[in-house]
mmCIF file of C-alpha atoms and ligand atoms in Angstrom:
data_model
loop_
_atom_site.group_PDB
_atom_site.id
_atom_site.type_symbol
_atom_site.label_atom_id
_atom_site.label_comp_id
_atom_site.label_asym_id
_atom_site.label_seq_id
_atom_site.Cartn_x
_atom_site.Cartn_y
_atom_site.Cartn_z
ATOM 1 C CA MET Z 759 -70.381 -40.453 -39.274
ATOM 2 C CA ALA Z 760 -67.614 -37.971 -39.924
ATOM 3 C CA THR Z 761 -65.664 -38.408 -43.112
ATOM 4 C CA MET Z 762 -61.973 -37.742 -43.045
ATOM 5 C CA SER Z 763 -60.675 -35.333 -45.598
ATOM 6 C CA LEU Z 764 -57.881 -36.842 -47.670
ATOM 7 C CA ARG Z 765 -56.951 -33.524 -49.164
ATOM 8 C CA THR Z 766 -53.404 -32.578 -48.235
ATOM 9 C CA ALA Z 767 -53.256 -29.368 -46.252
ATOM 10 C CA PRO Z 768 -51.617 -26.648 -48.300
ATOM 11 C CA MET Z 769 -48.637 -24.560 -47.320
ATOM 12 C CA ARG Z 770 -47.696 -21.027 -48.232
ATOM 13 C CA VAL Z 771 -44.519 -20.447 -50.261
ATOM 14 C CA ALA Z 772 -42.776 -17.458 -51.816
ATOM 15 C CA GLN Z 773 -41.633 -18.634 -55.241
ATOM 16 C CA ILE Z 774 -39.885 -17.142 -58.231
ATOM 17 C CA PRO Z 775 -41.944 -18.156 -61.300
ATOM 18 C CA LYS Z 776 -39.189 -17.457 -63.844
ATOM 19 C CA PRO Z 777 -35.777 -15.754 -63.988
ATOM 20 C CA GLY Z 778 -36.028 -12.031 -63.235
ATOM 21 C CA ALA Z 779 -39.688 -12.198 -62.172
ATOM 22 C CA ASP Z 780 -41.119 -10.899 -58.892
ATOM 23 C CA PHE Z 781 -41.890 -13.134 -55.936
ATOM 24 C CA GLN Z 782 -45.275 -14.854 -55.945
ATOM 25 C CA MET Z 783 -47.030 -15.899 -52.728
ATOM 26 C CA ILE Z 784 -48.916 -19.082 -53.500
ATOM 27 C CA ASP Z 785 -50.399 -22.161 -51.821
ATOM 28 C CA ARG Z 786 -48.896 -25.541 -52.583
ATOM 29 C CA ALA Z 787 -49.558 -29.062 -51.408
ATOM 30 C CA LEU Z 788 -47.317 -30.212 -48.564
ATOM 31 C CA PRO Z 789 -44.234 -32.002 -49.900
ATOM 32 C CA HIS Z 790 -43.337 -35.450 -48.545
ATOM 33 C CA PRO Z 791 -39.793 -36.627 -47.907
ATOM 34 C CA GLY Z 792 -38.404 -39.373 -50.102
ATOM 35 C CA ARG Z 793 -35.840 -41.970 -49.080
ATOM 36 C CA GLY Z 794 -33.072 -40.390 -47.007
ATOM 37 C CA GLU Z 795 -34.913 -37.087 -46.670
ATOM 38 C CA VAL Z 796 -36.843 -35.252 -43.969
ATOM 39 C CA ARG Z 797 -39.512 -32.593 -44.066
ATOM 40 C CA ILE Z 798 -38.811 -29.467 -42.034
ATOM 41 C CA LYS Z 799 -41.454 -27.107 -40.646
ATOM 42 C CA VAL Z 800 -39.603 -23.855 -41.269
ATOM 43 C CA GLN Z 801 -39.387 -21.573 -38.221
ATOM 44 C CA ALA Z 802 -36.965 -19.013 -39.651
ATOM 45 C CA CYS Z 803 -35.105 -18.482 -42.922
ATOM 46 C CA GLY Z 804 -32.334 -15.968 -43.439
ATOM 47 C CA VAL Z 805 -32.202 -13.737 -46.489
ATOM 48 C CA CYS Z 806 -28.808 -14.133 -48.173
ATOM 49 C CA HIS Z 807 -27.398 -12.153 -51.056
ATOM 50 C CA SER Z 808 -26.953 -15.423 -52.973
ATOM 51 C CA ASP Z 809 -30.755 -15.710 -53.128
ATOM 52 C CA VAL Z 810 -30.441 -13.227 -56.002
ATOM 53 C CA LEU Z 811 -28.971 -16.082 -58.077
ATOM 54 C CA THR Z 812 -32.378 -17.757 -57.963
ATOM 55 C CA LYS Z 813 -34.316 -14.517 -58.294
ATOM 56 C CA GLU Z 814 -32.434 -13.423 -61.432
ATOM 57 C CA GLY Z 815 -31.616 -16.821 -62.926
ATOM 58 C CA GLN Z 816 -27.858 -16.393 -62.489
ATOM 59 C CA TRP Z 817 -27.057 -20.006 -61.593
ATOM 60 C CA PRO Z 818 -27.000 -22.577 -64.404
ATOM 61 C CA GLY Z 819 -29.715 -25.193 -64.547
ATOM 62 C CA ILE Z 820 -32.296 -23.788 -62.110
ATOM 63 C CA GLN Z 821 -35.742 -25.169 -62.806
ATOM 64 C CA TYR Z 822 -38.620 -22.744 -62.259
ATOM 65 C CA PRO Z 823 -40.792 -22.037 -60.404
ATOM 66 C CA ARG Z 824 -38.270 -22.193 -57.562
ATOM 67 C CA VAL Z 825 -38.552 -21.305 -53.855
ATOM 68 C CA PRO Z 826 -35.315 -19.601 -52.696
ATOM 69 C CA GLY Z 827 -33.786 -19.751 -49.215
ATOM 70 C CA HIS Z 828 -30.727 -21.601 -47.910
ATOM 71 C CA GLU Z 829 -30.508 -20.409 -44.281
ATOM 72 C CA ILE Z 830 -33.219 -22.572 -42.793
ATOM 73 C CA ALA Z 831 -33.964 -23.303 -39.141
ATOM 74 C CA GLY Z 832 -36.902 -25.503 -38.291
ATOM 75 C CA ILE Z 833 -38.378 -28.631 -36.776
ATOM 76 C CA ILE Z 834 -38.447 -32.039 -38.448
ATOM 77 C CA ASP Z 835 -42.079 -33.096 -38.841
ATOM 78 C CA GLU Z 836 -41.820 -36.078 -41.196
ATOM 79 C CA VAL Z 837 -38.978 -38.492 -41.895
ATOM 80 C CA GLY Z 838 -38.560 -40.484 -45.096
ATOM 81 C CA GLU Z 839 -37.673 -44.129 -45.505
ATOM 82 C CA GLY Z 840 -34.235 -45.161 -44.332
ATOM 83 C CA VAL Z 841 -33.762 -42.181 -42.004
ATOM 84 C CA SER Z 842 -32.529 -43.422 -38.635
ATOM 85 C CA GLU Z 843 -30.591 -40.574 -37.038
ATOM 86 C CA TRP Z 844 -33.292 -37.891 -37.088
ATOM 87 C CA LYS Z 845 -36.715 -37.836 -35.480
ATOM 88 C CA ASN Z 846 -39.912 -35.863 -35.639
ATOM 89 C CA GLY Z 847 -39.782 -32.859 -33.318
ATOM 90 C CA GLN Z 848 -35.994 -32.478 -33.574
ATOM 91 C CA ARG Z 849 -34.627 -29.042 -34.454
ATOM 92 C CA ALA Z 850 -32.553 -28.947 -37.637
ATOM 93 C CA GLY Z 851 -30.912 -26.393 -39.888
ATOM 94 C CA VAL Z 852 -29.988 -26.447 -43.578
ATOM 95 C CA GLY Z 853 -27.442 -24.104 -45.141
ATOM 96 C CA TRP Z 854 -25.754 -23.649 -48.509
ATOM 97 C CA HIS Z 855 -24.617 -27.283 -48.427
ATOM 98 C CA GLY Z 856 -27.851 -29.004 -49.361
ATOM 99 C CA GLY Z 857 -26.567 -32.483 -50.120
ATOM 100 C CA GLN Z 858 -23.905 -34.430 -51.986
ATOM 101 C CA ASP Z 859 -23.695 -37.490 -54.240
ATOM 102 C CA ASN Z 860 -21.212 -39.436 -52.035
ATOM 103 C CA THR Z 861 -19.555 -40.901 -55.141
ATOM 104 C CA CYS Z 862 -17.493 -38.175 -56.861
ATOM 105 C CA PRO Z 863 -13.708 -37.833 -56.236
ATOM 106 C CA SER Z 864 -14.239 -34.970 -53.726
ATOM 107 C CA CYS Z 865 -16.807 -36.963 -51.737
ATOM 108 C CA ARG Z 866 -14.516 -39.995 -51.724
ATOM 109 C CA ARG Z 867 -11.889 -37.809 -50.050
ATOM 110 C CA GLY Z 868 -14.498 -36.670 -47.495
ATOM 111 C CA ASP Z 869 -14.542 -33.207 -49.029
ATOM 112 C CA PHE Z 870 -18.333 -33.091 -49.353
ATOM 113 C CA ARG Z 871 -18.396 -29.302 -49.576
ATOM 114 C CA ASN Z 872 -16.698 -29.508 -52.968
ATOM 115 C CA CYS Z 873 -18.917 -32.287 -54.309
ATOM 116 C CA ARG Z 874 -19.099 -32.200 -58.086
ATOM 117 C CA HIS Z 875 -22.874 -32.554 -57.823
ATOM 118 C CA LEU Z 876 -23.403 -30.391 -54.752
ATOM 119 C CA LYS Z 877 -27.052 -29.625 -54.080
ATOM 120 C CA ILE Z 878 -28.056 -26.202 -52.825
ATOM 121 C CA PRO Z 879 -31.428 -25.500 -51.204
ATOM 122 C CA GLY Z 880 -33.342 -22.829 -53.093
ATOM 123 C CA ILE Z 881 -31.311 -23.580 -56.244
ATOM 124 C CA SER Z 882 -31.233 -27.359 -56.788
ATOM 125 C CA TYR Z 883 -34.520 -27.869 -54.921
ATOM 126 C CA ASP Z 884 -37.063 -25.695 -53.141
ATOM 127 C CA GLY Z 885 -35.670 -23.861 -50.130
ATOM 128 C CA GLY Z 886 -36.811 -22.122 -46.984
ATOM 129 C CA TYR Z 887 -39.025 -19.285 -48.192
ATOM 130 C CA ALA Z 888 -41.885 -21.610 -47.364
ATOM 131 C CA GLN Z 889 -43.745 -23.052 -44.403
ATOM 132 C CA TYR Z 890 -42.280 -26.503 -45.104
ATOM 133 C CA MET Z 891 -39.353 -27.813 -47.118
ATOM 134 C CA VAL Z 892 -37.721 -31.181 -47.769
ATOM 135 C CA ALA Z 893 -33.981 -31.805 -47.453
ATOM 136 C CA PRO Z 894 -31.648 -34.831 -47.609
ATOM 137 C CA VAL Z 895 -30.278 -35.914 -44.228
ATOM 138 C CA GLU Z 896 -26.647 -35.200 -45.120
ATOM 139 C CA ALA Z 897 -27.589 -31.511 -45.361
ATOM 140 C CA LEU Z 898 -28.912 -31.314 -41.779
ATOM 141 C CA ALA Z 899 -27.226 -29.634 -38.832
ATOM 142 C CA PRO Z 900 -28.632 -29.999 -35.310
ATOM 143 C CA ILE Z 901 -29.512 -26.705 -33.612
ATOM 144 C CA PRO Z 902 -28.487 -26.390 -29.949
ATOM 145 C CA GLU Z 903 -31.050 -25.350 -27.321
ATOM 146 C CA THR Z 904 -29.103 -22.186 -26.594
ATOM 147 C CA LEU Z 905 -29.771 -20.730 -30.064
ATOM 148 C CA SER Z 906 -33.151 -19.393 -31.139
ATOM 149 C CA ASP Z 907 -34.385 -20.138 -34.669
ATOM 150 C CA VAL Z 908 -33.838 -16.524 -35.675
ATOM 151 C CA GLU Z 909 -30.265 -16.616 -34.347
ATOM 152 C CA ALA Z 910 -29.477 -19.996 -35.906
ATOM 153 C CA ALA Z 911 -30.811 -19.450 -39.449
ATOM 154 C CA PRO Z 912 -28.338 -16.812 -40.730
ATOM 155 C CA LEU Z 913 -25.402 -18.735 -39.208
ATOM 156 C CA LEU Z 914 -26.032 -21.468 -41.794
ATOM 157 C CA CYS Z 915 -24.533 -19.455 -44.665
ATOM 158 C CA ALA Z 916 -23.715 -15.766 -44.230
ATOM 159 C CA GLY Z 917 -22.860 -16.308 -40.566
ATOM 160 C CA ILE Z 918 -20.462 -19.177 -41.142
ATOM 161 C CA THR Z 919 -18.779 -17.200 -43.945
ATOM 162 C CA THR Z 920 -17.802 -14.391 -41.572
ATOM 163 C CA TYR Z 921 -17.281 -16.598 -38.513
ATOM 164 C CA ASN Z 922 -14.982 -18.972 -40.378
ATOM 165 C CA ALA Z 923 -12.876 -16.070 -41.664
ATOM 166 C CA LEU Z 924 -12.560 -14.687 -38.124
ATOM 167 C CA ARG Z 925 -11.751 -18.118 -36.739
ATOM 168 C CA HIS Z 926 -8.949 -18.735 -39.233
ATOM 169 C CA SER Z 927 -7.577 -15.232 -38.834
ATOM 170 C CA GLY Z 928 -7.017 -15.881 -35.140
ATOM 171 C CA ALA Z 929 -9.056 -12.797 -34.224
ATOM 172 C CA CYS Z 930 -11.420 -14.770 -31.992
ATOM 173 C CA ARG Z 931 -8.918 -17.234 -30.607
ATOM 174 C CA ALA Z 932 -8.591 -17.152 -26.827
ATOM 175 C CA THR Z 933 -5.069 -16.191 -25.785
HETATM 176 ZN ZN1 LIG X 1914 -19.703 -35.720 -54.564
HETATM 177 ZN ZN1 LIG X 1915 -25.986 -17.641 -48.505
#
């Protein structure tokens, strides 16, 4: 009779062990999503200049080791308790906005981007330089069929920074 292995399959991550240190490629156990979270099988992750904040320890309160990466495109492969709007197999992206507390004055005005306790993937929790990562549902953006993972990932931070500036400048407005 075959015995089932209960050992959790590992995943590969690129982590920063401490501020200023080099990247380390290591195996870790697969993370599981908690309430209101999903696990994403990472298909692509952009490299943003802000990743240096994690690499060099230039953001207050980072706990190490930490896996950087906040331009994540992937596929949901496990949903946590209480998650109703997202399903396994669905494509999802996570950018700089990695979650909010929903209770601070900014959140109560609907200004989640300026949440007093804003979470950032790769800074507040482990990000996309990994085969899998876990994110809260309020951080998720659906990825349309027309965009590949490689095209979608950098749009989630660096891309939106430039696109939003162009959009508000009127440079890409149809006339
Ligand atoms: Zn808030
Ligand atoms: Zn960025």
